[in-house]
Amino acid sequence: MKLSNRRRVRGVRALPALKLSLLATLVCLSQAAPVAAQQPAPELLSHDELVRLYEQETPPAELQEKLRRLLTTPFVSNAASARGVRPLLPVAPKLGNFLRVVQWNIARGLEYDAIKSAFTDAASFAKLLNSTAYPRRSEKRKVVLQQVALLKQADVVVLNEVDFGMKRTGYRNVAADLASAMGMNYAYGVEFVEVDPIALGVEKFEELKPEDRAQLAKEISIDPARYRGLHGTAIFSRFPLENVRIERYEHQPHDWYEDEL
């Protein structure tokens, strides 16, 4: 049975790109000029506007332009640097200065507390590990805890599948909350805008019995004032983020949107 027509506003598979100019800024940290704590961010879409994007195949030009800016303008915060955080580049005898970079798919941030603990509190993270899957003194547990220790040393962290204003993750701005907990600057690029009628809380389930319809409508209800419907990629850095921009992928090996048609 088909309950809804699942839709996302195509936002190209995009991420805030760490360009050579940005890497040069990171390497020259000690001479870096002061940066603004918050760069101008794109305007967020209201719930009513998101519903219109779902319902209208060709939205009004003004709404299309607002969506374009949201999909092409990164959210950038250098609040950590503005607070005076001035980390030094690590040095190795053979390498000289180097950067430690970590990448992690956090599956929307559904396990937010565990993700936060992995970056900030190894002892708390260890308590969250399933003792059956990761028995104490087992090699599997040892490897996981070693990886967590490495996470805390990272200078640049790239996270994909990051929610912003979704019910499933408590309407969190996952990137901003993690950046605050980690004491790092961050940039966030919107990959797509979720306008699925179930996610928006507007699905009517008209083909179902009234009692089933009412129950499902209750289950999918949302807080329209907090819903943003954003999903994307985030970069966290101990160093100032400058010249951050979203780079469109012109060619993709697989069309994920085609699978959902």
CSV table of C-alpha atoms in Angstrom, one decimal:
chain,number,residue,atom,x,y,z
A,1,MET,CA,0.0,0.0,0.0
A,2,LYS,CA,1.3,3.4,-0.9
A,3,LEU,CA,0.9,5.9,1.9
A,4,SER,CA,2.6,8.9,0.5
A,5,ASN,CA,4.6,10.3,-2.4
A,6,ARG,CA,8.0,10.8,-0.8
A,7,ARG,CA,9.7,14.0,-2.0
A,8,ARG,CA,12.8,15.8,-1.3
A,9,VAL,CA,13.9,19.1,-2.8
A,10,ARG,CA,16.9,18.2,-4.8
A,11,GLY,CA,19.8,20.0,-3.2
A,12,VAL,CA,22.7,18.4,-5.1
A,13,ARG,CA,25.0,16.1,-3.2
A,14,ALA,CA,27.0,19.0,-1.7
A,15,LEU,CA,29.3,19.7,1.2
A,16,PRO,CA,31.2,22.8,2.4
A,17,ALA,CA,34.5,22.3,0.6
A,18,LEU,CA,37.9,22.6,2.3
A,19,LYS,CA,39.6,24.5,-0.5
A,20,LEU,CA,43.4,25.0,-0.8
A,21,SER,CA,42.8,28.6,0.3
A,22,LEU,CA,41.2,27.4,3.5
A,23,LEU,CA,43.9,24.8,4.2
A,24,ALA,CA,46.5,27.6,3.8
A,25,THR,CA,44.6,29.6,6.4
A,26,LEU,CA,44.7,26.7,8.7
A,27,VAL,CA,48.4,26.2,8.3
A,28,CYS,CA,49.1,29.8,8.9
A,29,LEU,CA,47.1,29.8,12.2
A,30,SER,CA,49.5,31.7,14.3
A,31,GLN,CA,49.3,34.7,11.8
A,32,ALA,CA,45.6,34.4,11.1
A,33,ALA,CA,43.6,37.6,11.3
A,34,PRO,CA,40.6,37.8,13.7
A,35,VAL,CA,37.4,36.4,12.1
A,36,ALA,CA,33.8,37.2,12.7
A,37,ALA,CA,32.1,34.8,15.1
A,38,GLN,CA,29.1,34.3,12.8
A,39,GLN,CA,29.0,34.8,9.0
A,40,PRO,CA,25.7,35.7,7.3
A,41,ALA,CA,23.6,32.6,7.1
A,42,PRO,CA,20.8,31.8,4.6
A,43,GLU,CA,17.2,32.4,5.6
A,44,LEU,CA,15.4,29.3,6.9
A,45,LEU,CA,12.2,28.2,5.3
A,46,SER,CA,9.0,28.3,7.3
A,47,HIS,CA,6.8,25.2,7.7
A,48,ASP,CA,4.2,26.8,5.4
A,49,GLU,CA,6.8,27.4,2.8
A,50,LEU,CA,8.1,23.8,3.0
A,51,VAL,CA,4.5,22.5,2.5
A,52,ARG,CA,4.2,24.7,-0.6
A,53,LEU,CA,7.4,23.2,-1.9
A,54,TYR,CA,5.8,19.8,-1.5
A,55,GLU,CA,2.4,20.7,-3.0
A,56,GLN,CA,3.6,22.9,-5.9
A,57,GLU,CA,5.6,21.5,-8.8
A,58,THR,CA,6.6,25.0,-9.7
A,59,PRO,CA,6.8,27.2,-6.6
A,60,PRO,CA,6.7,31.1,-6.9
A,61,ALA,CA,9.9,32.7,-8.0
A,62,GLU,CA,10.5,34.3,-4.6
A,63,LEU,CA,10.3,30.9,-2.9
A,64,GLN,CA,12.5,29.3,-5.5
A,65,GLU,CA,15.2,32.0,-4.9
A,66,LYS,CA,15.0,31.5,-1.1
A,67,LEU,CA,15.4,27.8,-1.6
A,68,ARG,CA,18.4,28.3,-3.9
A,69,ARG,CA,20.2,30.5,-1.3
A,70,LEU,CA,19.5,27.8,1.3
A,71,LEU,CA,21.0,25.1,-0.9
A,72,THR,CA,24.1,27.1,-2.0
A,73,THR,CA,25.0,29.2,1.1
A,74,PRO,CA,26.8,27.4,4.0
A,75,PHE,CA,26.1,28.1,7.6
A,76,VAL,CA,29.5,29.2,9.1
A,77,SER,CA,30.3,29.9,12.8
A,78,ASN,CA,33.8,30.8,14.2
A,79,ALA,CA,32.4,31.2,17.7
A,80,ALA,CA,35.2,29.1,19.2
A,81,SER,CA,37.9,31.3,17.6
A,82,ALA,CA,36.0,34.4,18.7
A,83,ARG,CA,36.1,33.2,22.3
A,84,GLY,CA,39.9,33.1,22.0
A,85,VAL,CA,40.6,29.5,21.2
A,86,ARG,CA,44.0,29.4,19.6
A,87,PRO,CA,45.2,25.8,19.2
A,88,LEU,CA,48.6,25.0,17.8
A,89,LEU,CA,49.3,22.8,14.9
A,90,PRO,CA,50.7,19.4,16.0
A,91,VAL,CA,54.3,18.7,15.0
A,92,ALA,CA,56.0,15.4,14.2
A,93,PRO,CA,59.8,15.0,13.7
A,94,LYS,CA,59.5,13.7,10.2
A,95,LEU,CA,56.4,15.4,9.0
A,96,GLY,CA,56.7,18.9,10.6
A,97,ASN,CA,53.3,20.5,11.1
A,98,PHE,CA,50.3,18.4,10.2
A,99,LEU,CA,46.5,18.2,10.5
A,100,ARG,CA,44.5,15.3,11.9
A,101,VAL,CA,41.3,14.9,9.9
A,102,VAL,CA,38.4,12.6,10.8
A,103,GLN,CA,35.3,11.6,8.7
A,104,TRP,CA,32.2,10.0,10.2
A,105,ASN,CA,28.7,9.2,8.9
A,106,ILE,CA,26.6,9.9,12.0
A,107,ALA,CA,23.3,8.7,10.5
A,108,ARG,CA,21.4,11.9,11.0
A,109,GLY,CA,22.5,12.3,14.7
A,110,LEU,CA,19.9,9.8,15.9
A,111,GLU,CA,22.3,8.7,18.7
A,112,TYR,CA,23.2,12.3,19.6
A,113,ASP,CA,24.3,11.6,23.2
A,114,ALA,CA,26.6,8.8,22.2
A,115,ILE,CA,28.1,10.9,19.3
A,116,LYS,CA,28.6,13.9,21.7
A,117,SER,CA,30.3,11.6,24.3
A,118,ALA,CA,32.6,10.1,21.6
A,119,PHE,CA,34.0,13.5,20.9
A,120,THR,CA,34.0,14.9,24.5
A,121,ASP,CA,33.9,12.3,27.2
A,122,ALA,CA,35.4,8.8,26.6
A,123,ALA,CA,34.4,7.5,30.0
A,124,SER,CA,30.7,8.4,29.4
A,125,PHE,CA,30.9,6.8,25.9
A,126,ALA,CA,32.3,3.6,27.3
A,127,LYS,CA,29.3,3.3,29.6
A,128,LEU,CA,27.0,3.5,26.6
A,129,LEU,CA,28.6,0.5,24.8
A,130,ASN,CA,26.6,-2.6,24.7
A,131,SER,CA,28.3,-5.1,27.1
A,132,THR,CA,27.1,-8.0,25.1
A,133,ALA,CA,28.3,-6.8,21.7
A,134,TYR,CA,31.4,-5.3,23.3
A,135,PRO,CA,32.4,-7.3,26.3
A,136,ARG,CA,34.8,-5.8,28.8
A,137,ARG,CA,38.5,-6.6,28.0
A,138,SER,CA,37.5,-7.8,24.5
A,139,GLU,CA,39.4,-6.8,21.4
A,140,LYS,CA,36.3,-5.3,19.8
A,141,ARG,CA,35.8,-3.0,22.8
A,142,LYS,CA,39.5,-2.0,22.8
A,143,VAL,CA,39.4,-1.0,19.1
A,144,VAL,CA,36.3,1.1,19.6
A,145,LEU,CA,37.7,3.0,22.6
A,146,GLN,CA,41.0,3.5,20.7
A,147,GLN,CA,39.0,5.1,17.9
A,148,VAL,CA,37.2,7.3,20.3
A,149,ALA,CA,40.5,8.5,21.7
A,150,LEU,CA,41.6,9.4,18.2
A,151,LEU,CA,38.4,11.4,17.6
A,152,LYS,CA,39.3,13.7,20.5
A,153,GLN,CA,42.6,14.5,18.9
A,154,ALA,CA,41.2,15.5,15.5
A,155,ASP,CA,41.9,19.1,14.2
A,156,VAL,CA,39.3,18.9,11.4
A,157,VAL,CA,36.1,16.7,11.6
A,158,VAL,CA,33.8,16.0,8.6
A,159,LEU,CA,30.4,14.6,9.5
A,160,ASN,CA,27.9,13.6,6.9
A,161,GLU,CA,24.1,12.8,7.3
A,162,VAL,CA,23.6,15.7,9.8
A,163,ASP,CA,20.1,16.8,10.7
A,164,PHE,CA,18.9,20.3,11.3
A,165,GLY,CA,15.3,20.8,12.6
A,166,MET,CA,14.0,17.3,12.1
A,167,LYS,CA,11.6,15.6,14.6
A,168,ARG,CA,13.5,12.4,14.5
A,169,THR,CA,16.5,14.1,16.1
A,170,GLY,CA,14.5,16.3,18.5
A,171,TYR,CA,14.6,19.3,16.1
A,172,ARG,CA,18.2,19.8,17.0
A,173,ASN,CA,20.6,21.8,15.0
A,174,VAL,CA,23.0,18.9,15.3
A,175,ALA,CA,26.0,20.6,13.8
A,176,ALA,CA,25.7,23.7,16.0
A,177,ASP,CA,25.1,21.7,19.2
A,178,LEU,CA,28.1,19.4,18.6
A,179,ALA,CA,30.3,22.4,17.7
A,180,SER,CA,29.4,24.0,21.0
A,181,ALA,CA,30.1,20.8,23.0
A,182,MET,CA,33.4,20.2,21.1
A,183,GLY,CA,34.6,23.8,21.4
A,184,MET,CA,35.2,24.0,17.7
A,185,ASN,CA,34.2,26.2,14.8
A,186,TYR,CA,31.8,24.7,12.2
A,187,ALA,CA,30.4,25.0,8.7
A,188,TYR,CA,27.2,23.3,7.6
A,189,GLY,CA,26.0,22.7,4.0
A,190,VAL,CA,22.4,21.6,3.2
A,191,GLU,CA,22.4,18.5,1.0
A,192,PHE,CA,18.6,18.4,0.6
A,193,VAL,CA,15.4,19.8,2.2
A,194,GLU,CA,13.0,17.1,3.4
A,195,VAL,CA,9.4,17.9,2.2
A,196,ASP,CA,8.0,14.4,2.6
A,197,PRO,CA,4.4,14.8,3.8
A,198,ILE,CA,4.9,12.4,6.7
A,199,ALA,CA,8.0,14.3,7.8
A,200,LEU,CA,6.0,17.5,7.4
A,201,GLY,CA,3.2,16.0,9.5
A,202,VAL,CA,0.6,16.8,6.7
A,203,GLU,CA,0.0,13.3,5.3
A,204,LYS,CA,-3.8,12.5,5.4
A,205,PHE,CA,-3.7,8.7,5.0
A,206,GLU,CA,-7.0,9.0,3.1
A,207,GLU,CA,-7.0,5.4,2.0
A,208,LEU,CA,-7.0,4.0,5.5
A,209,LYS,CA,-9.9,3.4,8.0
A,210,PRO,CA,-10.8,6.5,10.1
A,211,GLU,CA,-9.4,5.0,13.3
A,212,ASP,CA,-6.1,4.0,11.7
A,213,ARG,CA,-5.9,7.4,10.0
A,214,ALA,CA,-6.3,9.2,13.3
A,215,GLN,CA,-3.7,7.1,15.0
A,216,LEU,CA,-1.1,7.7,12.3
A,217,ALA,CA,-1.9,11.4,12.1
A,218,LYS,CA,-1.1,11.6,15.8
A,219,GLU,CA,2.1,9.7,15.4
A,220,ILE,CA,3.5,12.0,12.7
A,221,SER,CA,2.4,15.2,14.2
A,222,ILE,CA,5.2,17.8,14.5
A,223,ASP,CA,6.0,21.2,15.9
A,224,PRO,CA,5.8,23.4,12.8
A,225,ALA,CA,7.6,26.3,14.6
A,226,ARG,CA,10.7,24.0,15.1
A,227,TYR,CA,10.7,22.0,11.9
A,228,ARG,CA,13.4,23.0,9.4
A,229,GLY,CA,13.7,19.9,7.3
A,230,LEU,CA,17.4,20.1,6.6
A,231,HIS,CA,19.9,17.3,6.1
A,232,GLY,CA,23.5,17.9,5.1
A,233,THR,CA,27.2,17.8,5.8
A,234,ALA,CA,29.2,19.6,8.5
A,235,ILE,CA,32.9,20.5,8.9
A,236,PHE,CA,34.3,21.2,12.4
A,237,SER,CA,37.7,22.8,12.9
A,238,ARG,CA,39.9,24.0,15.8
A,239,PHE,CA,41.0,26.7,13.4
A,240,PRO,CA,39.1,29.6,11.8
A,241,LEU,CA,37.0,28.6,8.8
A,242,GLU,CA,37.4,31.1,5.9
A,243,ASN,CA,36.3,31.0,2.3
A,244,VAL,CA,33.9,28.2,3.0
A,245,ARG,CA,31.6,27.4,0.0
A,246,ILE,CA,29.3,24.7,-1.2
A,247,GLU,CA,30.7,22.9,-4.3
A,248,ARG,CA,28.1,21.2,-6.5
A,249,TYR,CA,28.9,17.7,-7.7
A,250,GLU,CA,28.4,17.9,-11.5
A,251,HIS,CA,28.6,14.1,-12.0
A,252,GLN,CA,27.5,11.4,-9.6
A,253,PRO,CA,28.1,7.6,-10.0
A,254,HIS,CA,24.6,6.9,-8.7
A,255,ASP,CA,21.3,9.0,-8.7
A,256,TRP,CA,19.8,8.4,-5.2
A,257,TYR,CA,16.8,10.6,-6.1
A,258,GLU,CA,15.9,8.3,-9.0
A,259,ASP,CA,15.6,5.4,-6.6
A,260,GLU,CA,12.7,7.1,-4.8
A,261,LEU,CA,10.6,7.8,-7.8
